[in-house]
PDB file of C-alpha atoms in Angstrom:
ATOM      1  CA  MET A   1    -130.334 114.311-112.663  1.00 79.00           C
ATOM      2  CA  ASP A   2    -127.066 115.407-110.989  1.00 90.00           C
ATOM      3  CA  ALA A   3    -125.044 114.461-114.063  1.00 93.00           C
ATOM      4  CA  ALA A   4    -126.869 116.876-116.368  1.00 94.00           C
ATOM      5  CA  LEU A   5    -126.614 119.695-113.823  1.00 95.00           C
ATOM      6  CA  VAL A   6    -122.922 118.955-113.272  1.00 93.00           C
ATOM      7  CA  ARG A   7    -122.253 119.145-117.019  1.00 95.00           C
ATOM      8  CA  GLN A   8    -124.108 122.466-117.221  1.00 95.00           C
ATOM      9  CA  ALA A   9    -122.278 123.811-114.175  1.00 95.00           C
ATOM     10  CA  ARG A  10    -118.953 122.722-115.640  1.00 94.00           C
ATOM     11  CA  ALA A  11    -119.863 124.699-118.745  1.00 94.00           C
ATOM     12  CA  GLY A  12    -120.267 127.774-116.523  1.00 94.00           C
ATOM     13  CA  SER A  13    -123.939 127.695-115.584  1.00 95.00           C
ATOM     14  CA  GLN A  14    -124.293 129.223-112.153  1.00 96.00           C
ATOM     15  CA  ALA A  15    -128.006 128.399-112.223  1.00 96.00           C
ATOM     16  CA  ALA A  16    -127.218 124.695-112.646  1.00 96.00           C
ATOM     17  CA  PHE A  17    -124.792 124.783-109.742  1.00 96.00           C
ATOM     18  CA  ALA A  18    -127.342 126.678-107.640  1.00 96.00           C
ATOM     19  CA  ARG A  19    -129.775 123.848-108.356  1.00 97.00           C
ATOM     20  CA  LEU A  20    -127.161 121.298-107.208  1.00 96.00           C
ATOM     21  CA  VAL A  21    -126.725 123.306-104.022  1.00 96.00           C
ATOM     22  CA  ALA A  22    -130.478 123.414-103.477  1.00 96.00           C
ATOM     23  CA  ILE A  23    -130.720 119.647-103.917  1.00 96.00           C
ATOM     24  CA  HIS A  24    -127.792 118.681-101.679  1.00 95.00           C
ATOM     25  CA  GLU A  25    -127.516 121.484 -99.130  1.00 96.00           C
ATOM     26  CA  LYS A  26    -129.999 120.251 -96.536  1.00 95.00           C
ATOM     27  CA  PRO A  27    -128.933 116.570 -96.601  1.00 94.00           C
ATOM     28  CA  LEU A  28    -125.236 117.545 -96.460  1.00 94.00           C
ATOM     29  CA  ARG A  29    -125.750 119.807 -93.451  1.00 94.00           C
ATOM     30  CA  GLY A  30    -127.803 117.071 -91.782  1.00 92.00           C
ATOM     31  CA  PHE A  31    -125.054 114.525 -92.378  1.00 92.00           C
ATOM     32  CA  LEU A  32    -122.445 116.847 -90.882  1.00 92.00           C
ATOM     33  CA  ARG A  33    -124.606 117.665 -87.852  1.00 91.00           C
ATOM     34  CA  LYS A  34    -125.379 113.994 -87.206  1.00 89.00           C
ATOM     35  CA  SER A  35    -121.662 113.272 -87.519  1.00 85.00           C
ATOM     36  CA  GLY A  36    -121.041 115.642 -84.605  1.00 82.00           C
ATOM     37  CA  TRP A  37    -119.889 118.800 -86.346  1.00 83.00           C
ATOM     38  CA  LEU A  38    -121.316 121.802 -84.506  1.00 84.00           C
ATOM     39  CA  ASP A  39    -120.292 124.133 -87.320  1.00 89.00           C
ATOM     40  CA  ALA A  40    -121.952 122.022 -90.016  1.00 92.00           C
ATOM     41  CA  ASP A  41    -123.350 125.064 -91.820  1.00 93.00           C
ATOM     42  CA  ASP A  42    -119.903 126.637 -92.252  1.00 93.00           C
ATOM     43  CA  ILE A  43    -118.335 123.374 -93.344  1.00 94.00           C
ATOM     44  CA  ALA A  44    -121.095 122.739 -95.883  1.00 95.00           C
ATOM     45  CA  GLN A  45    -120.739 126.239 -97.269  1.00 96.00           C
ATOM     46  CA  GLU A  46    -116.979 125.772 -97.662  1.00 95.00           C
ATOM     47  CA  ALA A  47    -117.575 122.417 -99.359  1.00 96.00           C
ATOM     48  CA  PHE A  48    -119.859 124.032-101.933  1.00 96.00           C
ATOM     49  CA  VAL A  49    -117.273 126.735-102.638  1.00 96.00           C
ATOM     50  CA  VAL A  50    -114.622 124.061-103.173  1.00 95.00           C
ATOM     51  CA  ALA A  51    -117.035 122.044-105.307  1.00 95.00           C
ATOM     52  CA  TRP A  52    -117.805 125.012-107.550  1.00 96.00           C
ATOM     53  CA  SER A  53    -114.141 125.770-108.140  1.00 94.00           C
ATOM     54  CA  GLY A  54    -113.159 122.107-108.370  1.00 94.00           C
ATOM     55  CA  LEU A  55    -115.856 120.667-110.628  1.00 93.00           C
ATOM     56  CA  HIS A  56    -113.173 119.925-113.207  1.00 91.00           C
ATOM     57  CA  LYS A  57    -111.707 117.369-110.754  1.00 90.00           C
ATOM     58  CA  LEU A  58    -114.912 115.333-110.638  1.00 90.00           C
ATOM     59  CA  ARG A  59    -114.330 112.225-112.784  1.00 90.00           C
ATOM     60  CA  ASP A  60    -117.866 110.856-112.913  1.00 91.00           C
ATOM     61  CA  ASP A  61    -120.730 113.315-113.301  1.00 90.00           C
ATOM     62  CA  ASN A  62    -123.070 110.779-111.691  1.00 90.00           C
ATOM     63  CA  GLY A  63    -120.865 110.694-108.587  1.00 91.00           C
ATOM     64  CA  PHE A  64    -121.356 114.334-107.618  1.00 94.00           C
ATOM     65  CA  ARG A  65    -123.106 113.591-104.318  1.00 93.00           C
ATOM     66  CA  ALA A  66    -120.425 111.193-103.058  1.00 92.00           C
ATOM     67  CA  TRP A  67    -117.687 113.539-104.207  1.00 94.00           C
ATOM     68  CA  LEU A  68    -119.339 116.527-102.499  1.00 94.00           C
ATOM     69  CA  TYR A  69    -119.728 114.631 -99.225  1.00 94.00           C
ATOM     70  CA  GLY A  70    -116.073 113.623 -99.422  1.00 93.00           C
ATOM     71  CA  VAL A  71    -115.061 117.245 -99.914  1.00 93.00           C
ATOM     72  CA  ALA A  72    -117.164 118.245 -96.886  1.00 93.00           C
ATOM     73  CA  TRP A  73    -115.763 115.437 -94.741  1.00 93.00           C
ATOM     74  CA  ARG A  74    -112.160 116.379 -95.564  1.00 92.00           C
ATOM     75  CA  LYS A  75    -112.978 120.044 -94.806  1.00 92.00           C
ATOM     76  CA  ALA A  76    -114.388 119.007 -91.425  1.00 91.00           C
ATOM     77  CA  LEU A  77    -111.317 116.928 -90.586  1.00 90.00           C
ATOM     78  CA  THR A  78    -109.000 119.743 -91.628  1.00 90.00           C
ATOM     79  CA  GLN A  79    -110.966 122.163 -89.490  1.00 87.00           C
ATOM     80  CA  ARG A  80    -110.736 119.820 -86.492  1.00 86.00           C
ATOM     81  CA  ARG A  81    -106.960 119.464 -86.905  1.00 88.00           C
ATOM     82  CA  GLY A  82    -106.652 123.257 -87.082  1.00 87.00           C
ATOM     83  CA  ALA A  83    -108.742 123.659 -83.939  1.00 83.00           C
ATOM     84  CA  GLN A  84    -106.630 121.051 -82.140  1.00 85.00           C
ATOM     85  CA  ARG A  85    -103.423 122.844 -83.146  1.00 88.00           C
ATOM     86  CA  ALA A  86    -104.871 126.158 -81.968  1.00 86.00           C
ATOM     87  CA  ALA A  87    -105.915 124.605 -78.650  1.00 83.00           C
ATOM     88  CA  ALA A  88    -102.427 123.167 -78.186  1.00 84.00           C
ATOM     89  CA  ARG A  89    -100.888 126.584 -78.897  1.00 85.00           C
ATOM     90  CA  ASP A  90    -103.297 128.225 -76.441  1.00 81.00           C
ATOM     91  CA  GLU A  91    -102.479 125.654 -73.783  1.00 80.00           C
ATOM     92  CA  ALA A  92     -98.739 126.141 -74.318  1.00 79.00           C
ATOM     93  CA  TRP A  93     -99.203 129.898 -74.061  1.00 75.00           C
ATOM     94  CA  ARG A  94    -101.174 129.534 -70.823  1.00 73.00           C
ATOM     95  CA  GLY A  95     -98.409 127.364 -69.440  1.00 69.00           C
ATOM     96  CA  GLU A  96     -95.830 130.003 -70.356  1.00 69.00           C
ATOM     97  CA  GLN A  97     -97.949 132.676 -68.703  1.00 65.00           C
ATOM     98  CA  GLU A  98     -98.169 130.642 -65.513  1.00 61.00           C
ATOM     99  CA  LEU A  99     -94.391 130.307 -65.469  1.00 55.00           C
ATOM    100  CA  LYS A 100     -94.016 134.060 -65.971  1.00 61.00           C
ATOM    101  CA  ALA A 101     -96.561 134.904 -63.249  1.00 54.00           C
ATOM    102  CA  ALA A 102     -95.124 136.314 -60.083  1.00 52.00           C
ATOM    103  CA  PRO A 103     -94.524 133.518 -57.580  1.00 54.00           C
ATOM    104  CA  GLU A 104     -96.429 135.392 -54.885  1.00 59.00           C
ATOM    105  CA  VAL A 105     -99.638 135.200 -56.951  1.00 56.00           C
ATOM    106  CA  GLY A 106    -101.353 131.936 -56.200  1.00 64.00           C
ATOM    107  CA  ALA A 107    -103.275 129.781 -58.620  1.00 68.00           C
ATOM    108  CA  GLU A 108    -106.533 130.658 -56.860  1.00 73.00           C
ATOM    109  CA  ASP A 109    -105.933 134.372 -57.403  1.00 69.00           C
ATOM    110  CA  ARG A 110    -105.036 133.834 -61.064  1.00 70.00           C
ATOM    111  CA  LEU A 111    -108.256 131.863 -61.574  1.00 78.00           C
ATOM    112  CA  ALA A 112    -110.272 134.587 -59.864  1.00 77.00           C
ATOM    113  CA  LEU A 113    -108.695 137.199 -62.135  1.00 79.00           C
ATOM    114  CA  GLU A 114    -109.417 135.122 -65.263  1.00 82.00           C
ATOM    115  CA  LYS A 115    -113.023 134.677 -64.150  1.00 85.00           C
ATOM    116  CA  ALA A 116    -113.354 138.421 -63.454  1.00 83.00           C
ATOM    117  CA  LEU A 117    -111.847 139.287 -66.849  1.00 85.00           C
ATOM    118  CA  ALA A 118    -114.415 137.023 -68.503  1.00 86.00           C
ATOM    119  CA  THR A 119    -117.178 139.277 -67.144  1.00 87.00           C
ATOM    120  CA  LEU A 120    -115.898 142.258 -69.144  1.00 88.00           C
ATOM    121  CA  PRO A 121    -117.176 143.020 -72.651  1.00 88.00           C
ATOM    122  CA  GLU A 122    -114.802 141.807 -75.368  1.00 87.00           C
ATOM    123  CA  ASP A 123    -113.349 145.219 -76.363  1.00 88.00           C
ATOM    124  CA  GLN A 124    -112.969 146.265 -72.739  1.00 90.00           C
ATOM    125  CA  ARG A 125    -111.268 142.983 -71.835  1.00 87.00           C
ATOM    126  CA  ALA A 126    -108.802 143.390 -74.711  1.00 88.00           C
ATOM    127  CA  CYS A 127    -107.946 146.947 -73.645  1.00 89.00           C
ATOM    128  CA  VAL A 128    -107.506 145.979 -69.990  1.00 87.00           C
ATOM    129  CA  THR A 129    -105.407 142.927 -70.866  1.00 85.00           C
ATOM    130  CA  LEU A 130    -103.063 144.882 -73.118  1.00 87.00           C
ATOM    131  CA  CYS A 131    -102.758 148.033 -70.984  1.00 87.00           C
ATOM    132  CA  LEU A 132    -102.782 146.606 -67.482  1.00 85.00           C
ATOM    133  CA  GLY A 133    -101.643 143.063 -68.121  1.00 82.00           C
ATOM    134  CA  GLN A 134     -99.068 143.590 -70.869  1.00 82.00           C
ATOM    135  CA  GLY A 135     -97.987 147.154 -70.124  1.00 86.00           C
ATOM    136  CA  TRP A 136     -98.995 148.647 -73.475  1.00 88.00           C
ATOM    137  CA  SER A 137     -99.683 152.363 -73.786  1.00 91.00           C
ATOM    138  CA  HIS A 138    -103.176 153.579 -74.575  1.00 93.00           C
ATOM    139  CA  VAL A 139    -101.921 154.785 -77.979  1.00 92.00           C
ATOM    140  CA  GLU A 140    -100.474 151.362 -78.838  1.00 90.00           C
ATOM    141  CA  VAL A 141    -103.725 149.641 -77.904  1.00 88.00           C
ATOM    142  CA  ALA A 142    -105.783 152.134 -79.914  1.00 91.00           C
ATOM    143  CA  GLN A 143    -103.625 151.447 -82.966  1.00 91.00           C
ATOM    144  CA  ALA A 144    -103.621 147.663 -82.524  1.00 90.00           C
ATOM    145  CA  LEU A 145    -107.365 147.320 -81.957  1.00 89.00           C
ATOM    146  CA  GLY A 146    -108.467 150.100 -84.298  1.00 91.00           C
ATOM    147  CA  LEU A 147    -110.305 151.952 -81.532  1.00 92.00           C
ATOM    148  CA  PRO A 148    -110.327 155.689 -80.781  1.00 94.00           C
ATOM    149  CA  LEU A 149    -107.863 156.686 -78.058  1.00 93.00           C
ATOM    150  CA  GLY A 150    -110.651 158.006 -75.807  1.00 94.00           C
ATOM    151  CA  THR A 151    -112.510 154.702 -76.093  1.00 94.00           C
ATOM    152  CA  VAL A 152    -109.404 152.771 -75.044  1.00 94.00           C
ATOM    153  CA  LYS A 153    -108.912 155.047 -72.047  1.00 95.00           C
ATOM    154  CA  SER A 154    -112.519 154.687 -70.928  1.00 94.00           C
ATOM    155  CA  HIS A 155    -112.428 150.896 -71.482  1.00 93.00           C
ATOM    156  CA  VAL A 156    -109.339 150.618 -69.281  1.00 92.00           C
ATOM    157  CA  THR A 157    -110.801 152.847 -66.561  1.00 94.00           C
ATOM    158  CA  ARG A 158    -114.171 151.088 -66.518  1.00 93.00           C
ATOM    159  CA  GLY A 159    -112.557 147.675 -66.815  1.00 89.00           C
ATOM    160  CA  ARG A 160    -110.224 148.339 -63.888  1.00 90.00           C
ATOM    161  CA  GLU A 161    -113.164 149.541 -61.783  1.00 90.00           C
ATOM    162  CA  ARG A 162    -115.195 146.457 -62.693  1.00 88.00           C
ATOM    163  CA  LEU A 163    -112.290 144.113 -61.879  1.00 85.00           C
ATOM    164  CA  LEU A 164    -111.711 145.763 -58.524  1.00 86.00           C
ATOM    165  CA  SER A 165    -115.411 145.506 -57.758  1.00 85.00           C
ATOM    166  CA  VAL A 166    -115.624 141.833 -58.755  1.00 81.00           C
ATOM    167  CA  LEU A 167    -112.400 140.939 -56.946  1.00 81.00           C
ATOM    168  CA  GLY A 168    -113.394 142.835 -53.817  1.00 78.00           C
ATOM    169  CA  GLY A 169    -110.638 145.430 -53.945  1.00 62.00           C
ATOM    170  CA  GLY A 170    -112.719 148.522 -54.412  1.00 55.00           C
TER     171      GLY A 170
END
């Protein structure tokens, strides 16, 4: 059944490819989830996009399922490697930040500040980090984050107040 749909899809039939997706989507996502991939839905979706654009690479029309699963597995592995590289970069950056931190600020205080920052909404945290932590102007932050200048100012003011409250300084 796959072979006929693959031939039709190769000839440009989006309906045939949609049928292939309908047949294989649920089992593919299940395989990825059972294999430990938390983002199985995203990986499966990417695999189908690659499959649609790469149908010409499939050598045996009857082997579509195995080929599709291979595409998904390689996507998952690539995603994991990317996440590991990003984590390593983040860890290196944190290490650099610790080296740059003033020696009079202890590790306990830095952890308390990180925990307090985590309580702020995402936009507010970004504004506070850039303005108060990195010394950016309100205008620079507004441009970088695509927020109105007044919003940046209020985020910084409210964020500072919240941090002082959480840290016991206000």
